[in-house]
Short mmCIF file of C-alpha atoms in Angstrom, two decimals:
data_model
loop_
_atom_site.label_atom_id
_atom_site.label_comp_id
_atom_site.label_asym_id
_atom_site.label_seq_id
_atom_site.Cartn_x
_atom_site.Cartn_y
_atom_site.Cartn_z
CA UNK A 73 83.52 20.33 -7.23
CA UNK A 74 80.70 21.76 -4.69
CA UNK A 75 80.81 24.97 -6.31
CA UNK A 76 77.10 26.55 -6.76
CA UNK A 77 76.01 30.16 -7.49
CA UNK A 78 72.54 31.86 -7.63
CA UNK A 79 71.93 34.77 -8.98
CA UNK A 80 69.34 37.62 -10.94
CA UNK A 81 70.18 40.12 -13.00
CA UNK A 82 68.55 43.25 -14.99
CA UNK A 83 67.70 40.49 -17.67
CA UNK A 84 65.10 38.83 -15.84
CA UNK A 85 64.65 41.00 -12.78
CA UNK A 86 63.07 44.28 -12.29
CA UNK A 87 64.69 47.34 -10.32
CA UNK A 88 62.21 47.93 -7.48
CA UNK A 89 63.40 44.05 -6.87
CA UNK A 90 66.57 43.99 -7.63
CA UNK A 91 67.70 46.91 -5.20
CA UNK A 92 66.80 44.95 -1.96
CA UNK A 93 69.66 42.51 -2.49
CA UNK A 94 72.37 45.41 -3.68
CA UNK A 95 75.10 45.16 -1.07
CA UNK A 96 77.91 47.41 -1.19
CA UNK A 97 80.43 49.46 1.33
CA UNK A 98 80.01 47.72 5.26
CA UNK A 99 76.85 46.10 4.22
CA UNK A 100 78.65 44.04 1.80
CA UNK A 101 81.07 43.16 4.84
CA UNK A 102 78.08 42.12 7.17
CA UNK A 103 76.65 40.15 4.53
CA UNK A 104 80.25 38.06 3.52
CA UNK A 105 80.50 37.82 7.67
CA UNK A 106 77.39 36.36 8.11
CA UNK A 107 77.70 34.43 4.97
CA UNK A 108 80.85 33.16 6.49
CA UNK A 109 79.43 31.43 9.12
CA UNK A 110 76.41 29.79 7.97
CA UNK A 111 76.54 25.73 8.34
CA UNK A 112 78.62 24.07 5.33
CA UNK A 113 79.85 27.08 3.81
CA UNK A 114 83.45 26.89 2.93
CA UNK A 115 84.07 29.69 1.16
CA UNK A 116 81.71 32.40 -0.70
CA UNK A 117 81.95 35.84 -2.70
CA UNK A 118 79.26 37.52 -3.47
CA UNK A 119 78.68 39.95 -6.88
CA UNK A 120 76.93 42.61 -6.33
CA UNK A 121 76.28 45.78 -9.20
CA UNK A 122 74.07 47.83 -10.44
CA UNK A 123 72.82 44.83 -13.36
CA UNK A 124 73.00 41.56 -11.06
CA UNK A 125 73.10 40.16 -7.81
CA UNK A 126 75.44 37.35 -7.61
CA UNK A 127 76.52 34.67 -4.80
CA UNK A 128 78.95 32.03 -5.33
CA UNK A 129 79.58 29.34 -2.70
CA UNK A 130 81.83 26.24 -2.17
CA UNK A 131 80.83 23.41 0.58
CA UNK A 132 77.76 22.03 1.41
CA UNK A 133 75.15 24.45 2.28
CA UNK A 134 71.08 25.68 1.69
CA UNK A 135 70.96 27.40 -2.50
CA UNK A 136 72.74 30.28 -2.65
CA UNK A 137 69.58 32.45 -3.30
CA UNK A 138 68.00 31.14 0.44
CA UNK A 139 70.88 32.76 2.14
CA UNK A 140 71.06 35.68 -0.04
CA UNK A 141 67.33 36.26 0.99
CA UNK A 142 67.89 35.71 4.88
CA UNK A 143 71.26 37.83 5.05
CA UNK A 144 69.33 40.73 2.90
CA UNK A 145 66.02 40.11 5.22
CA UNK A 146 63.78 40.15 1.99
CA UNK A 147 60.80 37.77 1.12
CA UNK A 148 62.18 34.64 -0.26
CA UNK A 149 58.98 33.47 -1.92
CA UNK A 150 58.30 36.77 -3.97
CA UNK A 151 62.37 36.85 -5.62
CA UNK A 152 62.36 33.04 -5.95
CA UNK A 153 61.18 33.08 -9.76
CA UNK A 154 63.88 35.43 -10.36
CA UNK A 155 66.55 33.22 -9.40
CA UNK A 156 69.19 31.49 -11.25
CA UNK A 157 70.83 28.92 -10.03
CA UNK A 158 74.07 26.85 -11.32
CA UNK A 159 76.69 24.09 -10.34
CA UNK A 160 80.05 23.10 -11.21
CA UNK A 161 81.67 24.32 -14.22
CA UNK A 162 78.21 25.50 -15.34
CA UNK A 163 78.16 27.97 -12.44
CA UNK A 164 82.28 28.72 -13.21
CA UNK A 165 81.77 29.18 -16.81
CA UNK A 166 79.23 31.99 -16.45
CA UNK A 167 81.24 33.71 -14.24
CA UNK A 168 83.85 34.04 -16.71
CA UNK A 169 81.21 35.10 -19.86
CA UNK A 170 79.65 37.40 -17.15
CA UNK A 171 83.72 39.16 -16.91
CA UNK A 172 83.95 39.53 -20.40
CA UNK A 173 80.83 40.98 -20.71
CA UNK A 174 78.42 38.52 -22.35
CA UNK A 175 75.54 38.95 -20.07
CA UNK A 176 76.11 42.39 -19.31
CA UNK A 177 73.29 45.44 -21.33
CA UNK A 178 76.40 46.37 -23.46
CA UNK A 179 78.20 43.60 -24.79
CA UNK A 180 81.64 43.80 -23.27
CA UNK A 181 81.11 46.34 -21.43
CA UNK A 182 84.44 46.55 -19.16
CA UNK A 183 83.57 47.96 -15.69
CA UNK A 184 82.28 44.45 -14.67
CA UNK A 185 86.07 43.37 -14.86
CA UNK A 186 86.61 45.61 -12.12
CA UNK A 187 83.44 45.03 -10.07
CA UNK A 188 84.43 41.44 -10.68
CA UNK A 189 87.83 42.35 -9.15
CA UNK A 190 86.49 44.24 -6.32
CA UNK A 191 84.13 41.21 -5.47
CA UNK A 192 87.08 38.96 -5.12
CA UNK A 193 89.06 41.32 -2.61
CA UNK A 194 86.21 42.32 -0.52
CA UNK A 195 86.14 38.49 0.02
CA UNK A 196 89.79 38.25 0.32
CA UNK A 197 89.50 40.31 2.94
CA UNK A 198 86.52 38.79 5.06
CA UNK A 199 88.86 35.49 4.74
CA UNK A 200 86.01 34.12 2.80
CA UNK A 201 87.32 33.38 -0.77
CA UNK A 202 88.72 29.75 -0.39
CA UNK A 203 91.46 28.70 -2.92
CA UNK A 204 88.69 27.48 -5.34
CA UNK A 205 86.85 31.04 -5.41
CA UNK A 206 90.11 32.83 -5.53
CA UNK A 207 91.29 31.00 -8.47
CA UNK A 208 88.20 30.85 -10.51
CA UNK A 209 87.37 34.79 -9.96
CA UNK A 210 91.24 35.39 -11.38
CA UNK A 211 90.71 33.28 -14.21
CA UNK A 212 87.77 35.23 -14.46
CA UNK A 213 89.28 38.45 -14.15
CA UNK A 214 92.15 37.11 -16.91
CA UNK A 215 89.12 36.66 -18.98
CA UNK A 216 87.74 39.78 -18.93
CA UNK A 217 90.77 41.66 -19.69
CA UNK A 218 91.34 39.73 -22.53
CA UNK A 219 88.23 39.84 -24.20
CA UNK A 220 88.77 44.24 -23.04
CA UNK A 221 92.19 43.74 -25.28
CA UNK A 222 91.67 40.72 -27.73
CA UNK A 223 88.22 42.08 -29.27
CA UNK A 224 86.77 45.31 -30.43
CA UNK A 225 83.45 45.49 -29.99
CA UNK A 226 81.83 47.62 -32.17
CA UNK A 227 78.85 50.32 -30.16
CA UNK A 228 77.93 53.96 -29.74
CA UNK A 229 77.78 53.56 -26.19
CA UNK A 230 80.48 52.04 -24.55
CA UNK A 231 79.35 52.30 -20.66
CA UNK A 232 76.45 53.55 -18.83
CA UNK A 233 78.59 56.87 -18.33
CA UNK A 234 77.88 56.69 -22.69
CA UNK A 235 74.65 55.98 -22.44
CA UNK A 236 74.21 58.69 -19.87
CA UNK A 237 75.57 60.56 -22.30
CA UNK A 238 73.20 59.93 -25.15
CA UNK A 239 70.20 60.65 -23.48
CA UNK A 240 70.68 63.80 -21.70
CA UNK A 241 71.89 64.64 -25.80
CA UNK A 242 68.80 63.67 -26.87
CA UNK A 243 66.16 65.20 -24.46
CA UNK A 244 68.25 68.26 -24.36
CA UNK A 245 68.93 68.35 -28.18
CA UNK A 246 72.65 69.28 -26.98
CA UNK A 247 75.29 69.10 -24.04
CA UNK A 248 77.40 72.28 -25.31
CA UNK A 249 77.15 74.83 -22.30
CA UNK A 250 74.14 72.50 -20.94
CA UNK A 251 74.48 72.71 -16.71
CA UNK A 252 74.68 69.43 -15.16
CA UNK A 253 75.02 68.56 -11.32
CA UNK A 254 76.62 64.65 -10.72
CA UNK A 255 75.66 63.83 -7.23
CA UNK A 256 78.32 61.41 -5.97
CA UNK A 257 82.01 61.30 -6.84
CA UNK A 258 82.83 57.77 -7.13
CA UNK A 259 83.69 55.52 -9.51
CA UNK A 260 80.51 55.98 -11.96
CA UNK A 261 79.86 59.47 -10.77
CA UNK A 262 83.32 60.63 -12.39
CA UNK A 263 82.87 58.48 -15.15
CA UNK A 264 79.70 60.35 -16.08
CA UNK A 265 81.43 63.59 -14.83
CA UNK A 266 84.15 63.08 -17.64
CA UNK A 267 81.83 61.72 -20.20
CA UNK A 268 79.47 64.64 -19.83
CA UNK A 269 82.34 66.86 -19.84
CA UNK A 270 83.75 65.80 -23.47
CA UNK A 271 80.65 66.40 -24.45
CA UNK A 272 80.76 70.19 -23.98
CA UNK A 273 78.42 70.32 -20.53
CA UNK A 274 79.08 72.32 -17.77
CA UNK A 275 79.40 69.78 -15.16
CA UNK A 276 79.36 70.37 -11.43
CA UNK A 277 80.28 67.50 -9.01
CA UNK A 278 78.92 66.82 -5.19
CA UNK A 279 81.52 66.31 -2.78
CA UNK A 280 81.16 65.11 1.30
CA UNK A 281 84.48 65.97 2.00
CA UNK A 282 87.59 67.05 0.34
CA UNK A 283 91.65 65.78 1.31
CA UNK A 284 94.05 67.73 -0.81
CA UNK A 285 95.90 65.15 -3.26
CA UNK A 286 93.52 62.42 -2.10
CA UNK A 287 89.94 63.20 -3.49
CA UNK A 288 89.80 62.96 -7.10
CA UNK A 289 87.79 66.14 -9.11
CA UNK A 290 87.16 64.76 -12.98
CA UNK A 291 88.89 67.56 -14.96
CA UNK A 292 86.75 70.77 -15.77
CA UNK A 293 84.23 70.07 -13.79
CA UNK A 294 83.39 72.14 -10.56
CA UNK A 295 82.56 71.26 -7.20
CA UNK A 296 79.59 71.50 -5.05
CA UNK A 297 79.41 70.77 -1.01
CA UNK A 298 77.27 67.14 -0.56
CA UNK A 299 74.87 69.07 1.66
CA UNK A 300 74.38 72.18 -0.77
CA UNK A 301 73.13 69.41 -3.24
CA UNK A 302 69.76 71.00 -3.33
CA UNK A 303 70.12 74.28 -3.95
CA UNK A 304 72.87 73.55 -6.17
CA UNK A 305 70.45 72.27 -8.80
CA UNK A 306 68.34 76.05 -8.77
CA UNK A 307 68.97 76.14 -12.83
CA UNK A 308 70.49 73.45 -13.66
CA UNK A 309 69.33 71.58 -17.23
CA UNK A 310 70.00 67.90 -15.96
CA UNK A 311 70.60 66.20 -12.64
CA UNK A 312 72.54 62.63 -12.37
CA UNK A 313 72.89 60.64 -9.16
CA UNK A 314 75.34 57.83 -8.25
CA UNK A 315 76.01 57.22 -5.02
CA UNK A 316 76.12 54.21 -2.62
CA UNK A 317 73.71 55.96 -0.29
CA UNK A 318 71.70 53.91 1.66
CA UNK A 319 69.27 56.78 1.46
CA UNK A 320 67.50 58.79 -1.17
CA UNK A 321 69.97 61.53 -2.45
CA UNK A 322 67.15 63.92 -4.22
CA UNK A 323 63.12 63.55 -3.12
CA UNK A 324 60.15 64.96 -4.64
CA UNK A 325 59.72 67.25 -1.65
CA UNK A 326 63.56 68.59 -2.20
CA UNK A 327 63.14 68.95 -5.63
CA UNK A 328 59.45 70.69 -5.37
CA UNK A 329 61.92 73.57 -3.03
CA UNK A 330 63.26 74.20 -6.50
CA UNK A 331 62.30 76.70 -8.28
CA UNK A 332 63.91 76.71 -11.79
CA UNK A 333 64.59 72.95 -11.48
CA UNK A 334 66.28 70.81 -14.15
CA UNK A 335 64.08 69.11 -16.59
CA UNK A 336 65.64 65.58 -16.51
CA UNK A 337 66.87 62.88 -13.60
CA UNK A 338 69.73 59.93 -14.41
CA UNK A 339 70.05 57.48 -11.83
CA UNK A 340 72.51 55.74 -12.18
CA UNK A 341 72.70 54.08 -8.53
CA UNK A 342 70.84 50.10 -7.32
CA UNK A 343 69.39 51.07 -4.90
CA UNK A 344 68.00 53.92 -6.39
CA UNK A 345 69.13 57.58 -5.01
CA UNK A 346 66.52 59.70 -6.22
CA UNK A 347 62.31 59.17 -5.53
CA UNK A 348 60.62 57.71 -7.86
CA UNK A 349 58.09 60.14 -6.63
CA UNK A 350 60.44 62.70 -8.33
CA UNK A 351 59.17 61.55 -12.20
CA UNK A 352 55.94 63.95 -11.44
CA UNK A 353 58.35 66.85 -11.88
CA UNK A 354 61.02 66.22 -13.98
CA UNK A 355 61.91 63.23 -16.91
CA UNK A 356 63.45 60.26 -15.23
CA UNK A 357 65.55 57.69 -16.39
CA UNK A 358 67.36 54.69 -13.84
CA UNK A 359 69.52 52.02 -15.09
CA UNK A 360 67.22 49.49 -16.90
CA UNK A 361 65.25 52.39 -18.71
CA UNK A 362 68.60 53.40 -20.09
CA UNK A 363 68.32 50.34 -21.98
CA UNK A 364 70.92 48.20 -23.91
CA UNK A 365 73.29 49.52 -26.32
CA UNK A 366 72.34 46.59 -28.83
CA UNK A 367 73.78 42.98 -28.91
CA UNK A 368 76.50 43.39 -30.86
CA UNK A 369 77.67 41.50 -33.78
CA UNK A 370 77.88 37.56 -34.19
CA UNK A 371 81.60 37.53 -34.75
CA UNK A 372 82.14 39.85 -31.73
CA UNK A 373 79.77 37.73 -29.20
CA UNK A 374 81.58 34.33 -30.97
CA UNK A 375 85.47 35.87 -30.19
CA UNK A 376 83.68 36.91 -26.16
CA UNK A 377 82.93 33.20 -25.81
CA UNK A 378 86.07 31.39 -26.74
CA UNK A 379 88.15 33.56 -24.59
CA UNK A 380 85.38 33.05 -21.75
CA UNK A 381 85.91 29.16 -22.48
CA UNK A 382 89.73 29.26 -22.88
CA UNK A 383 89.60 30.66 -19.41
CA UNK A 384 87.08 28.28 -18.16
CA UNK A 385 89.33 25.67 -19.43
CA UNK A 386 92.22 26.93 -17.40
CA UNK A 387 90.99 27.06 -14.54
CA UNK A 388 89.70 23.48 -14.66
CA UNK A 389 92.69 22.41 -15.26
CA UNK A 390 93.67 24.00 -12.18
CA UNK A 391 90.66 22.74 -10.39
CA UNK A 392 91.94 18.75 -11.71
CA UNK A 393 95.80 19.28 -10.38
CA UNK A 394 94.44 20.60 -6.59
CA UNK A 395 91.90 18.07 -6.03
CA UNK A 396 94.13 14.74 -7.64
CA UNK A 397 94.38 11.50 -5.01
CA UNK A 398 95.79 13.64 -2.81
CA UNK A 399 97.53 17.38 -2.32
CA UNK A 400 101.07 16.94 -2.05
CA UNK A 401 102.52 18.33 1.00
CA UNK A 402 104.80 21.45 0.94
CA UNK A 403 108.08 20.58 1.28
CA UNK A 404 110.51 22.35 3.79
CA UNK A 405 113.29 23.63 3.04
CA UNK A 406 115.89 25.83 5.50
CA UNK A 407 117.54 29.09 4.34
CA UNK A 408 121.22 30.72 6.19
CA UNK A 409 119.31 34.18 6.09
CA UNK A 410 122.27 35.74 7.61
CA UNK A 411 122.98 39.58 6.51
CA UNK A 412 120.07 38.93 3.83
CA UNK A 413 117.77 41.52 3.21
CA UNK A 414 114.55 40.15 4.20
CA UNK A 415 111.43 42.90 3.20
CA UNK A 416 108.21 43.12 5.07
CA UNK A 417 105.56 45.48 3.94
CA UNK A 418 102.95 45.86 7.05
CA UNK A 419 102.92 47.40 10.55
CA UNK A 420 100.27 46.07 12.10
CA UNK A 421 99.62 42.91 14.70
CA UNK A 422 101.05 39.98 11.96
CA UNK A 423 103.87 42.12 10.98
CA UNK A 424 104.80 42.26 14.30
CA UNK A 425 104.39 38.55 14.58
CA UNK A 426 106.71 37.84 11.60
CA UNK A 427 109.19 40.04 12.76
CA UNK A 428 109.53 38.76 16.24
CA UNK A 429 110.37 35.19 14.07
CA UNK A 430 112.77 36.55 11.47
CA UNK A 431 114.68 38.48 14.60
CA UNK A 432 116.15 35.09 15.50
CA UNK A 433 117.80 34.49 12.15
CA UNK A 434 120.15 37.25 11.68
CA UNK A 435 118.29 38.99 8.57
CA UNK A 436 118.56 42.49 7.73
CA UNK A 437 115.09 43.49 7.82
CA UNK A 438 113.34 46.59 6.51
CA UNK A 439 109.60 47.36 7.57
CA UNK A 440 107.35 49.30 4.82
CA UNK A 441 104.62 50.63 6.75
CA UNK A 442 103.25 53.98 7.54
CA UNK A 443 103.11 52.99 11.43
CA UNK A 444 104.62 49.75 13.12
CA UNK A 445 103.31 48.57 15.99
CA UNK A 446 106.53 46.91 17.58
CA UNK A 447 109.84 48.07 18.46
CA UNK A 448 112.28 49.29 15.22
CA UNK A 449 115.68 49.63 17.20
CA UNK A 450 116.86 46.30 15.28
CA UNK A 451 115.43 47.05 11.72
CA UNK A 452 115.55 50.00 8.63
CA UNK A 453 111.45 50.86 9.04
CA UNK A 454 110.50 53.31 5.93
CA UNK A 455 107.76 54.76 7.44
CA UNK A 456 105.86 55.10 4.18
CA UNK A 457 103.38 53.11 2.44
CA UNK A 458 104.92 50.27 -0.18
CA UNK A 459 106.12 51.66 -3.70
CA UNK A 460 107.71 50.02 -6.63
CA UNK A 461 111.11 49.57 -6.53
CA UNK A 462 111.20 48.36 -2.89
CA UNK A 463 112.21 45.06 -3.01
CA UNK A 464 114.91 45.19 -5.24
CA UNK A 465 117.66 43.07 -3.00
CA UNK A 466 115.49 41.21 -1.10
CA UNK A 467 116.29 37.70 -0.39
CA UNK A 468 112.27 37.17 0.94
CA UNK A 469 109.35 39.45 0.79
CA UNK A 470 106.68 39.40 3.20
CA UNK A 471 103.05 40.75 2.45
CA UNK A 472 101.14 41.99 5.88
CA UNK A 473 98.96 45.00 5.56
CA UNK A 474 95.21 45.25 6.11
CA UNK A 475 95.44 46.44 2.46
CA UNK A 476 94.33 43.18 -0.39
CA UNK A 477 95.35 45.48 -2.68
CA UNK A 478 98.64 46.10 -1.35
CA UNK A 479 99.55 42.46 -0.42
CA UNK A 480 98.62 41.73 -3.98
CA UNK A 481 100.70 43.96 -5.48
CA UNK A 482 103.69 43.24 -3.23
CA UNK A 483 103.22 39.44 -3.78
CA UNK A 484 102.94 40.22 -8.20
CA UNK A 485 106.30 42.35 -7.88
CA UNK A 486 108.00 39.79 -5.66
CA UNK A 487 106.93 37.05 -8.41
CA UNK A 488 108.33 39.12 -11.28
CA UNK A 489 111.45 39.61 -9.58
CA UNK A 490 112.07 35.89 -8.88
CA UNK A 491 111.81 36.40 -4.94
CA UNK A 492 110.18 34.24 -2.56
CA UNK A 493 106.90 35.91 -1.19
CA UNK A 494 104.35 35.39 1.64
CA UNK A 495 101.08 36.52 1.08
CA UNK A 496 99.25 36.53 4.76
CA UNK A 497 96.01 37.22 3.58
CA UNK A 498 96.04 34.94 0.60
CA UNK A 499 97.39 31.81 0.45
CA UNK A 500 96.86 31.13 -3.59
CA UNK A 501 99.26 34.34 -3.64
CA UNK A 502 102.24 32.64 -1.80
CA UNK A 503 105.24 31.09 -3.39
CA UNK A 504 106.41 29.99 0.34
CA UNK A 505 104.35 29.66 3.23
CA UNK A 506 105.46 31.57 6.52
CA UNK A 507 105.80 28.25 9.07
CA UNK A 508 105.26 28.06 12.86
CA UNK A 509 108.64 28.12 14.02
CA UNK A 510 109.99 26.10 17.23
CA UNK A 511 113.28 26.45 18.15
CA UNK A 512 115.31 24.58 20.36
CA UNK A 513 118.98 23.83 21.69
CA UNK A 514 120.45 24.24 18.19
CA UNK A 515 117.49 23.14 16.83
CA UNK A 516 114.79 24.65 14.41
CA UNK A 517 111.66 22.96 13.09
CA UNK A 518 109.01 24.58 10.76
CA UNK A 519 104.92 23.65 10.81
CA UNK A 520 102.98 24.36 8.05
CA UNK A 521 99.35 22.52 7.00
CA UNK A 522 97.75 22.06 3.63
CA UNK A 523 96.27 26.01 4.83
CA UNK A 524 92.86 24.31 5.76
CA UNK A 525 93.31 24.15 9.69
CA UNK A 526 95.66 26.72 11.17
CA UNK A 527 94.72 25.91 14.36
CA UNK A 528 95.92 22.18 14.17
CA UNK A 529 99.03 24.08 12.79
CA UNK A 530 99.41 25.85 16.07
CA UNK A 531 98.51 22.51 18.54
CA UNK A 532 101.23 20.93 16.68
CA UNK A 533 103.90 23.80 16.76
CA UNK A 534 103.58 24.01 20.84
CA UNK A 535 103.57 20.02 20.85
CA UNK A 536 107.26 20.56 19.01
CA UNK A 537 108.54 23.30 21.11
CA UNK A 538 108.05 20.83 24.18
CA UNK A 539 109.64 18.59 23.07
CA UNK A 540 112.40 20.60 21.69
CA UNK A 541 112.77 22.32 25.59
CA UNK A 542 112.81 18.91 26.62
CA UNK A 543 114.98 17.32 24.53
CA UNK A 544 118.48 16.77 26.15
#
């Protein structure tokens, strides 16, 4: 298996180090682009949180860490030491302890399940997870939910939105009626938000923009313009960033503006939002001097481990059934679609595509997409984005939005339903592969490849169709 990952995490790595290879948002994107197309890479995903730094690569390319340097522009030399660097199932098996939470500060702490998850689509969608990747990050992700459900670890703090928590408690002697303004509203900015909020502070959150029933306000907790930041924090008793700001979000020439200014700083963001500069006015804390919420028990890390090697075992025997003598080929098989309901959720350029295919088969097809980009005189189009429930009838489900979620969830439901599903933007997803069709005088032949070389698919599919014209 040419699988190989490097890495460095908040184990072995300082902050001020560790920020100048966080990726997240469009430079995440660029990176996986670039990534993409660097000599003998095959496929590649790359981990990226506030704790650890991550790239994992099939093929035959430089060490993951080299590339990770170059794409981030940062001195190879100085982060070298920091590196780790696996193979194999060595490299696979950490990936699944690292979803369940073994390496993480808090033993099984469960965000990294999600992180995990996000890592996987963002590469999904840069069409640079290969079948390998995609598999082991869902085992992965399987593993991490398990050891979320299977075992109760025992701690006071259960995320960094806990230990957030604890120390604003302890500097301020108590959160009841304390003022607190969270600069940032995603993901870990509303999980402090709410955490603070139990607690009994008053807890104001930053906003950039606001969309009635699409931005997300944690309960209680009031609301403060992005640019009013500043003078938002005029007597406030603690101040927590996290953002994804490629910028500082508070500096000590802001806060100096203030004049009853709070008396503590959590950052909770890699890169760091606010100034280091900033500790000369206020108490500071970032994500490493939060600390750990302590190891955890023997019997707790022991029950993490054999569901993080259960999984690791799966997956290789996964890993032994694709790369036998030889793949099998798919085999084809030809369906009288006629008057079936065929379901396509997507409007965009490869719906179009498919539809233009099915059209010639006399299918009923319905179109879930908020906008379609072909003609619907011929079809029921629900012009709204994909719900549960839709594709109840269906003889054949297509999934073809821009959306990994979406196609993921359409390609589950179609699965649970016993319904054949294409996946276009995830091949490991598919339970029957969407051919190159040629049709002829009474004649109809299907071209699919082993999903390695698409274009060969396509040389082959207009050699057919000539032949097919031809044929008398």
């Amino acid at each position: 298996m040419s699988l190989t990952m490097s890495g460095l995490d908040c184990h072995r790595t300082p902050l001020a180090l560790r920020e100048q290879l966080a990726f997240s948002g469009e430079g995440l994107r660029r990176a996986l682009d670039h990534l993409r197309d660097q000599p003998g890479v095959t496929g590649c995903v790359l981990l990226s949180t506030c704790n650890r730094t991550e790239l994992y690569l099939t093929g035959d390319s430089e060490t993951p860490w080299r590339l990770l340097c170059r794409v981030a522009g940062v001195s190879e030399e100085q982060l070298r030491p920091y590196f780790e660097t696996r193979t194999g199932l060595d490299a696979a098996r950490h990936l699944t302890e690292v979803a369940c939470g073994l390496h993480s500060q808090i033993l099984g702490e469960d965000q990294i399940i999600t992180q995990v998850r996000t890592a996987l689509d963002a590469a999904l969608e840069a069409r640079t997870a290969d079948p390998v990747l995609a598999a082991l990050f869902r085992h992965a992700v399987t593993a991490g939910k398990r050891a979320k459900t299977q075992v109760s670890v025992t701690r006071d703090a259960p995320s960094l939105g806990g230990q957030c928590r604890d120390v604003l408690r302890r500097e301020l002697g108590t959160l009841d009626g304390k003022r607190v303004l969270v600069i940032g509203n995603g993901q870990m900015g509303r999980l402090a938000a709410e955490t603070l909020r139990a607690a009994g502070a008053q807890v104001s959150v930053t906003l950039r923009t606001y969309r009635h029933g699409e931005t997300v306000v944690p309960a209680g907790c009031g609301t403060v313009p992005y640019e009013d930041r500043i003078a938002a924090l005029e007597g406030m008793d603690a101040v927590i960033s996290a953002t994804t700001s490629p910028h500082y979000t508070l500096t000590k020439q802001q806060l100096e503006t203030v004049v009853r200014r709070p008396s503590i700083a959590v950052d909770l963001a890699v890169p760091r939002d606010i100034e280091p500069a900033c500790a000369a006015l206020l108490t500071c804390y970032d994500t490493d001097a939060l600390g750990a919420a302590g190891p955890g028990s023997p019997e707790e890390k022991s029950a993490l481990e054999k569901i993080a090697w259960e999984e690791l075992e799966r997956f290789h025997q996964w890993l032994r059934r694709q790369t036998a003598a030889e793949r099998p080929l798919r085999f084809p098989i030809f369906l009288d679609l006629s008057g079936k309901k065929v379901v396509l959720v997507g409007g965009g350029a490869i719906a179009a595509r498919r539809i233009g295919v099915l059209r010639q088969f006399g299918c009923e097809i319905t179109v879930i997409a908020p906008t379609l980009s072909c003609r619907a005189d011929d079809l029921t189009w629900l012009a709204r984005p994909y719900c549960e429930g839709d594709l109840e009838g269906a003889a054949l489900a297509i999934a073809a939005t821009n959306d990994r979620s979406v196609n993921r969830r359409v390609g589950e439901d179609a699965k649970a339903l016993g319904i054949p599903v294409s996946v276009a933007d995830c091949e490991a997803e598919c339970s029957f592969y969407f051919p190159a069709i040629c049709v002829g005088d009474g004649l109809v032949a299907g071209v699919v490849s082993e999903g390695k070389d698409h274009h060969r698919t396509a040389r082959a599919a207009k050699a057919i169709r000539k032949v097919l014209e031809e044929l008398p």
